Short mmCIF file of C-alpha atoms in Angstrom, two decimals:
data_model
loop_
_atom_site.label_atom_id
_atom_site.label_comp_id
_atom_site.label_asym_id
_atom_site.label_seq_id
_atom_site.Cartn_x
_atom_site.Cartn_y
_atom_site.Cartn_z
CA MET V 1 37.08 82.37 72.55
CA SER V 2 38.77 84.65 70.05
CA GLU V 3 41.91 86.84 69.84
CA GLN V 4 41.54 90.28 68.29
CA ARG V 5 44.00 92.97 67.33
CA PRO V 6 42.13 96.35 67.41
CA PRO V 7 42.73 99.08 64.84
CA ARG V 8 45.51 101.58 65.55
CA ASN V 9 43.13 104.54 65.72
CA ILE V 10 39.77 105.20 67.40
CA ASP V 11 38.01 106.75 64.44
CA ALA V 12 35.43 103.90 64.46
CA LEU V 13 34.42 104.48 68.07
CA ASP V 14 31.06 106.09 68.72
CA THR V 15 30.96 109.53 70.23
CA ALA V 16 30.16 108.41 73.77
CA LEU V 17 33.23 106.19 73.96
CA LYS V 18 35.45 108.92 72.44
CA VAL V 19 34.30 111.31 75.16
CA VAL V 20 35.27 108.74 77.80
CA VAL V 21 38.74 108.35 76.23
CA ALA V 22 39.20 112.13 75.97
CA ASP V 23 38.13 112.62 79.64
CA LEU V 24 40.55 110.04 80.86
CA ALA V 25 43.36 111.53 78.68
CA LEU V 26 42.89 114.88 80.48
CA ARG V 27 43.00 113.21 83.89
CA ALA V 28 46.10 111.16 82.91
CA ALA V 29 47.90 114.29 81.90
CA HIS V 30 47.51 115.98 85.32
CA THR V 31 47.20 113.30 88.02
CA GLU V 32 50.17 112.18 90.09
CA ASP V 33 48.25 109.31 91.75
CA LEU V 34 48.67 106.36 89.38
CA TYR V 35 46.34 103.97 91.18
CA SER V 36 43.59 106.49 91.55
CA LEU V 37 43.77 106.99 87.78
CA MET V 38 43.51 103.23 87.27
CA GLN V 39 40.50 103.10 89.54
CA GLU V 40 38.85 105.87 87.45
CA ALA V 41 39.73 103.99 84.26
CA SER V 42 38.05 100.86 85.59
CA GLU V 43 34.91 102.80 86.43
CA MET V 44 34.93 104.42 82.97
CA VAL V 45 35.31 101.06 81.22
CA ALA V 46 32.39 99.51 83.19
CA SER V 47 30.18 102.55 82.54
CA GLY V 48 31.21 102.97 78.93
CA LEU V 49 30.60 99.33 77.93
CA GLY V 50 27.57 98.88 80.20
CA ILE V 51 29.04 95.93 82.10
CA GLY V 52 29.35 95.18 85.79
CA HIS V 53 33.04 94.44 86.18
CA ALA V 54 36.32 96.00 85.09
CA ASP V 55 39.72 95.95 86.62
CA VAL V 56 43.42 96.70 86.17
CA LEU V 57 45.73 93.78 86.78
CA GLU V 58 49.26 94.65 87.68
CA PHE V 59 51.97 92.22 86.75
CA LEU V 60 54.41 91.36 89.53
CA PRO V 61 57.39 89.72 87.77
CA SER V 62 59.10 88.55 90.97
CA ARG V 63 56.13 86.37 91.85
CA HIS V 64 54.88 85.95 88.25
CA VAL V 65 51.29 86.82 89.28
CA LEU V 66 48.72 89.40 88.36
CA ARG V 67 47.39 91.53 91.20
CA VAL V 68 44.02 93.31 91.12
CA CYS V 69 45.27 96.82 91.79
CA ALA V 70 41.98 98.64 90.77
CA GLY V 71 38.54 97.60 89.79
CA VAL V 72 34.79 97.82 90.14
CA GLY V 73 32.13 95.12 90.70
CA TRP V 74 34.29 93.06 93.07
CA ARG V 75 33.46 92.14 96.65
CA PRO V 76 35.25 93.95 99.44
CA GLY V 77 38.84 92.70 100.05
CA ILE V 78 39.63 91.93 96.37
CA VAL V 79 41.08 95.18 95.02
CA GLY V 80 44.63 95.68 96.09
CA VAL V 81 45.01 92.16 97.60
CA ALA V 82 43.84 89.31 95.28
CA THR V 83 46.36 87.70 92.86
CA PHE V 84 46.37 84.88 90.37
CA ARG V 85 49.01 83.26 88.26
CA ALA V 86 50.05 85.02 85.02
CA ASP V 87 50.23 81.89 82.93
CA LEU V 88 48.76 80.93 79.54
CA ARG V 89 45.83 79.13 81.15
CA SER V 90 43.93 82.37 81.78
CA PRO V 91 42.74 84.95 79.26
CA ALA V 92 44.50 87.73 81.17
CA GLY V 93 47.74 85.78 81.43
CA PHE V 94 47.56 84.85 77.74
CA ALA V 95 47.04 88.51 76.79
CA LEU V 96 50.00 89.55 78.92
CA GLN V 97 52.37 86.99 77.48
CA SER V 98 51.24 87.20 73.88
CA GLY V 99 50.92 90.97 73.85
CA ARG V 100 47.60 90.73 72.02
CA PRO V 101 43.96 91.45 73.03
CA VAL V 102 42.03 88.37 74.09
CA VAL V 103 38.23 88.10 74.06
CA SER V 104 36.27 85.20 75.47
CA GLU V 105 32.47 85.27 74.95
CA ASP V 106 31.73 82.21 77.11
CA LEU V 107 34.21 81.22 79.78
CA ALA V 108 32.10 78.21 80.75
CA GLY V 109 32.60 76.75 77.26
CA GLU V 110 36.32 77.43 77.06
CA HIS V 111 38.68 74.40 76.75
CA ARG V 112 42.06 76.12 76.30
CA PHE V 113 41.61 78.49 79.24
CA ARG V 114 40.37 78.25 82.75
CA ALA V 115 38.49 80.98 84.48
CA ALA V 116 40.27 82.38 87.54
CA GLY V 117 38.54 81.71 90.87
CA LEU V 118 37.62 85.34 91.13
CA LEU V 119 35.82 85.25 87.84
CA GLN V 120 33.93 82.13 88.79
CA GLU V 121 33.07 83.52 92.23
CA HIS V 122 31.54 86.60 90.57
CA ARG V 123 29.89 84.58 87.80
CA ILE V 124 31.70 86.43 85.07
CA ARG V 125 30.79 84.86 81.74
CA SER V 126 32.44 87.07 79.09
CA VAL V 127 35.75 88.93 79.31
CA ALA V 128 37.98 91.07 77.21
CA ASN V 129 41.66 91.63 78.08
CA VAL V 130 44.16 94.15 76.59
CA VAL V 131 47.71 94.72 77.59
CA ILE V 132 48.86 97.87 79.30
CA ARG V 133 52.15 98.28 77.52
CA GLY V 134 55.14 100.31 78.64
CA ARG V 135 58.61 101.25 77.46
CA GLU V 136 60.15 98.99 80.06
CA GLY V 137 57.77 96.10 79.56
CA PRO V 138 54.10 95.58 80.19
CA PHE V 139 52.62 96.97 83.36
CA GLY V 140 49.77 94.55 83.32
CA VAL V 141 46.32 93.96 81.78
CA LEU V 142 43.04 95.95 81.54
CA GLU V 143 40.15 93.58 81.89
CA ALA V 144 36.43 94.01 81.23
CA GLY V 145 33.97 91.37 82.50
CA SER V 146 30.21 90.76 82.03
CA ALA V 147 27.97 88.44 83.99
CA LYS V 148 25.86 88.11 80.80
CA ARG V 149 27.16 86.60 77.66
CA LYS V 150 28.64 89.42 75.59
CA SER V 151 30.29 89.57 72.17
CA PHE V 152 32.82 92.42 72.45
CA SER V 153 33.00 94.27 69.10
CA SER V 154 36.20 95.43 67.53
CA GLU V 155 35.20 99.02 68.36
CA GLU V 156 34.82 98.05 72.02
CA VAL V 157 38.22 96.32 72.07
CA THR V 158 39.66 99.40 70.43
CA PHE V 159 38.13 101.44 73.20
CA LEU V 160 39.74 99.17 75.84
CA GLN V 161 43.07 99.37 74.14
CA SER V 162 42.83 103.19 74.00
CA ILE V 163 42.23 103.27 77.70
CA ALA V 164 45.07 100.82 78.27
CA ASP V 165 47.45 102.98 76.14
CA LEU V 166 46.58 106.03 78.21
CA LEU V 167 47.34 104.10 81.37
CA ALA V 168 50.64 102.89 79.87
CA ALA V 169 51.65 106.48 79.15
CA ALA V 170 50.82 107.41 82.72
CA VAL V 171 52.87 104.43 83.95
CA ASP V 172 55.84 105.44 81.77
CA ARG V 173 55.64 108.98 83.13
CA ALA V 174 55.44 107.74 86.77
CA ARG V 175 58.43 105.44 86.19
CA ALA V 176 60.42 108.28 84.66
CA ASP V 177 59.54 110.61 87.52
CA HIS V 178 60.57 107.94 89.99
CA ARG V 179 63.92 107.54 88.26
CA LEU V 180 64.48 111.30 88.24
CA ALA V 181 63.50 111.58 91.93
CA LEU V 182 65.75 108.67 92.78
CA ALA V 183 68.67 110.15 90.80
CA ALA V 184 68.08 113.54 92.47
CA GLU V 185 68.11 111.94 95.93
CA GLN V 186 71.31 110.05 95.12
CA GLN V 187 72.93 113.23 93.88
CA ALA V 188 71.79 115.09 96.98
CA ALA V 189 73.14 112.34 99.18
CA LEU V 190 76.51 112.48 97.40
CA LEU V 191 76.60 116.28 97.77
CA ARG V 192 75.73 116.00 101.45
CA ASP V 193 78.47 113.40 101.94
CA LEU V 194 80.93 115.56 100.02
CA GLN V 195 79.99 118.63 102.04
CA HIS V 196 80.39 116.68 105.27
CA ARG V 197 83.81 115.45 104.22
CA MET V 198 84.98 118.94 103.21
CA ARG V 199 83.70 120.44 106.44
CA ASN V 200 85.55 117.78 108.42
CA ASP V 201 88.73 118.33 106.38
CA LEU V 202 88.54 122.11 106.80
CA GLN V 203 88.03 121.70 110.57
CA ALA V 204 91.05 119.45 110.75
CA ILE V 205 93.19 122.03 108.96
CA ILE V 206 91.82 124.83 111.19
CA ASN V 207 92.83 122.80 114.24
CA LEU V 208 96.31 122.27 112.83
CA VAL V 209 96.72 126.00 112.27
CA TYR V 210 95.47 126.68 115.79
CA ILE V 211 98.01 124.23 117.19
CA GLN V 212 100.78 125.97 115.23
CA LEU V 213 99.53 129.32 116.52
CA ARG V 214 99.87 128.12 120.16
CA ARG V 215 103.42 126.80 119.43
CA THR V 216 104.83 129.84 117.64
CA ARG V 217 106.62 132.57 119.59
CA ASP V 218 107.59 134.70 116.67
CA PRO V 219 105.44 137.88 116.56
CA ALA V 220 105.93 138.14 112.77
CA THR V 221 104.59 134.60 112.17
CA ARG V 222 101.33 134.96 114.08
CA PRO V 223 99.36 137.49 111.81
CA PRO V 224 99.65 135.33 108.64
CA LEU V 225 98.57 132.23 110.62
CA VAL V 226 95.64 134.09 112.13
CA PHE V 227 94.52 135.32 108.73
CA ILE V 228 94.78 131.82 107.24
CA ARG V 229 92.79 130.39 110.12
CA HIS V 230 90.01 132.91 109.64
CA CYS V 231 89.94 132.30 105.87
CA LEU V 232 89.50 128.59 106.49
CA GLU V 233 86.75 129.37 108.95
CA ALA V 234 85.07 131.46 106.25
CA LEU V 235 85.02 128.43 103.92
CA ARG V 236 83.75 126.15 106.67
CA LEU V 237 80.83 128.41 107.53
CA VAL V 238 79.82 128.44 103.82
CA HIS V 239 79.55 124.69 103.92
CA ASP V 240 77.59 124.90 107.11
CA GLN V 241 75.07 127.44 105.87
CA GLY V 242 75.00 127.11 102.09
CA ASP V 243 72.38 125.17 100.14
CA PHE V 244 74.52 122.75 98.18
CA GLU V 245 71.55 120.69 96.84
CA THR V 246 70.63 123.32 94.26
CA PRO V 247 72.48 124.08 91.00
CA ARG V 248 73.26 127.58 92.20
CA ARG V 249 74.54 127.55 95.78
CA ARG V 250 73.06 130.43 97.71
CA LEU V 251 72.98 131.58 101.31
CA MET V 252 71.86 134.51 103.49
CA LEU V 253 74.78 136.91 103.53
CA ASP V 254 73.62 138.60 106.75
CA VAL V 255 73.57 135.34 108.67
CA TYR V 256 76.99 134.35 107.21
CA LEU V 257 78.70 137.62 108.03
CA ARG V 258 77.28 137.63 111.55
CA ALA V 259 78.58 134.12 112.21
CA LEU V 260 81.97 134.89 110.61
CA SER V 261 82.49 138.08 112.59
CA ALA V 262 81.59 136.24 115.83
CA SER V 263 84.17 133.55 114.92
CA VAL V 264 86.90 136.13 114.27
CA PHE V 265 86.26 137.93 117.60
CA ARG V 266 85.85 134.70 119.53
CA SER V 267 89.26 133.47 118.41
CA GLY V 268 90.93 136.81 118.87
CA THR V 269 92.19 139.55 116.54
CA ASP V 270 95.20 140.92 118.42
CA ARG V 271 93.17 144.17 118.70
CA GLU V 272 90.82 145.55 121.24
CA PHE V 273 87.71 147.20 119.80
CA GLY V 274 83.99 146.85 119.69
CA LEU V 275 81.83 145.50 116.92
CA ASP V 276 78.67 147.19 115.64
CA LEU V 277 76.67 145.04 113.18
CA ARG V 278 73.60 146.25 111.26
CA LEU V 279 72.72 143.68 108.64
CA ASP V 280 69.72 143.58 106.36
CA PRO V 281 68.63 140.11 104.96
CA VAL V 282 70.38 139.72 101.61
CA GLU V 283 70.68 136.43 99.69
CA VAL V 284 73.73 135.90 97.48
CA GLU V 285 75.61 133.11 95.79
CA ALA V 286 78.08 131.24 98.00
CA GLU V 287 81.09 132.25 95.94
CA LEU V 288 80.26 135.98 96.46
CA ALA V 289 79.70 135.41 100.18
CA VAL V 290 83.20 133.83 100.50
CA SER V 291 84.78 136.84 98.71
CA LEU V 292 82.96 139.33 100.91
CA GLY V 293 83.85 137.25 103.99
CA LEU V 294 87.51 137.33 103.11
CA ILE V 295 87.44 141.10 102.56
CA MET V 296 85.82 141.53 106.00
CA ILE V 297 88.41 139.29 107.63
CA GLU V 298 91.22 141.35 106.10
CA PHE V 299 89.57 144.56 107.26
CA LEU V 300 89.25 143.20 110.80
CA THR V 301 92.66 141.58 111.10
CA GLY V 302 94.91 143.02 108.42
CA GLY V 303 95.69 146.49 109.66
CA GLN V 304 92.72 148.62 108.67
CA ALA V 305 91.86 148.97 112.32
CA PRO V 306 94.69 150.54 114.31
CA ASP V 307 95.77 148.98 117.57
CA GLU V 308 93.89 151.64 119.56
CA ALA V 309 90.43 151.03 120.99
CA GLY V 310 87.41 151.96 118.95
CA THR V 311 84.51 150.39 117.09
CA ILE V 312 84.31 148.39 113.85
CA GLU V 313 81.02 149.11 112.02
CA ILE V 314 79.71 146.63 109.53
CA ARG V 315 76.59 147.59 107.58
CA LEU V 316 74.77 145.44 105.06
CA GLU V 317 71.98 147.31 103.24
CA ARG V 318 69.44 145.82 100.81
CA LEU V 319 68.97 148.40 98.09
CA ALA V 320 65.77 149.10 96.19
CA SER V 321 67.41 147.70 93.03
CA GLY V 322 67.62 144.32 94.69
CA THR V 323 71.39 144.53 95.13
CA GLY V 324 73.19 145.05 98.38
CA ARG V 325 75.83 147.42 99.81
CA LEU V 326 78.32 146.34 102.45
CA THR V 327 80.07 149.11 104.44
CA LEU V 328 83.13 148.46 106.62
CA ALA V 329 84.35 151.29 108.87
CA HIS V 330 86.57 151.81 111.85
CA ARG V 331 85.56 154.55 114.31
CA PRO V 332 88.63 155.22 116.51
CA PRO V 333 88.47 157.45 119.58
CA GLN V 334 91.05 159.75 117.97
CA PRO V 335 89.99 160.36 114.37
CA ASP V 336 93.19 162.22 113.47
CA ARG V 337 95.22 159.02 113.75
CA ARG V 338 96.77 157.59 110.56
CA ALA V 339 94.69 155.07 108.59
CA GLY V 340 95.54 151.40 108.17
CA ARG V 341 98.32 149.90 106.11
CA ALA V 342 98.38 150.43 102.37
CA ASP V 343 99.30 146.77 101.80
CA ALA V 344 96.11 145.70 103.59
CA TRP V 345 94.03 147.87 101.25
CA LYS V 346 95.89 146.39 98.30
CA LEU V 347 94.76 142.88 99.28
CA ILE V 348 91.18 144.08 99.73
CA GLU V 349 91.32 145.69 96.27
CA LEU V 350 92.60 142.44 94.79
CA LEU V 351 89.87 140.35 96.43
CA ALA V 352 87.20 142.81 95.28
CA ALA V 353 88.52 142.83 91.68
CA HIS V 354 88.68 139.03 91.58
CA ALA V 355 85.03 138.74 92.67
CA GLY V 356 83.80 141.56 90.41
CA ILE V 357 82.84 143.66 93.44
CA ARG V 358 82.69 147.41 93.03
CA LEU V 359 84.84 148.94 95.77
CA GLN V 360 84.56 152.57 96.96
CA ARG V 361 87.31 153.65 99.31
CA PRO V 362 86.60 156.98 101.13
CA SER V 363 89.27 159.22 102.45
CA GLY V 364 88.57 158.16 106.05
CA ARG V 365 89.00 154.82 107.69
CA GLY V 366 86.31 152.82 105.96
CA GLY V 367 85.03 151.44 102.70
CA HIS V 368 81.86 150.66 100.73
CA LEU V 369 81.34 147.56 98.64
#
């Protein structure tokens, strides 16, 4: 039995072994299946060294055992199931705990180590073990076994260590990916919880405003309360429809405006007129959708539409440039009637300016955004 520390480079390896290492490096850089990669590594080790057995032993700290997670040359039922103690009495356990390669040319003649039952069952006589290191601690051991007595050269141990280092890099990457995925899921869960809480809080406030609307008898008090309720509903719908698990929250503006207009008409606007919607699919950021929704609410409820009957037209066009154009217009039965209040237009202009929306107000009863 001997302990060997391989060179830090693979310059001394022959061409065939270098090709094996290079091939595995390419696979390790692209695969997402860690255990399939370890199985391939075991097959490459057995083929490259001309031996019958090779395996990857995964260290399970909670049980302090090594598990055969990949390998070749073993009878059915071993890989993925069999374990043995990771103590100093076995070459693999000693390699794991010492952090150094361990080579045993003749297990039958060893006095400091005992051969695991699996090795005895498969009549393994010579073994070489190298540690699969990782930034967070060793993953396990890469083991090569031969039924014939074999003296593993320093170049062959270097080859094993090179394979083990590639596996360690893949393990580190998989662990990092797992942490990132876990962090992303936790963040998404927090965002979902926050969105749920905000939606519930908004609904509670909407209900309070609705109760106040039912109680008030002052005609001058109702319009501001109605407007506030619709604005809160605009925010609630954003939380219902927006994608809040991405850095830039986006939603389909056509779906949002359709739902918002239905909510406004369902709860009443103090006016009697029809609604004509023609909306192209347009995706926008949530903040822009809210601003456009508030403008639409003000147009519907704030005095742009006279008390007479008529039709409110809402057009959302997707332009060739990739931008969109929203048109709001009131078509009364008597076109010569006076347009809506100037103070309502003033609020619309303020909302548009705040959101950076280009507003075009024609001479008639309508507007383009």
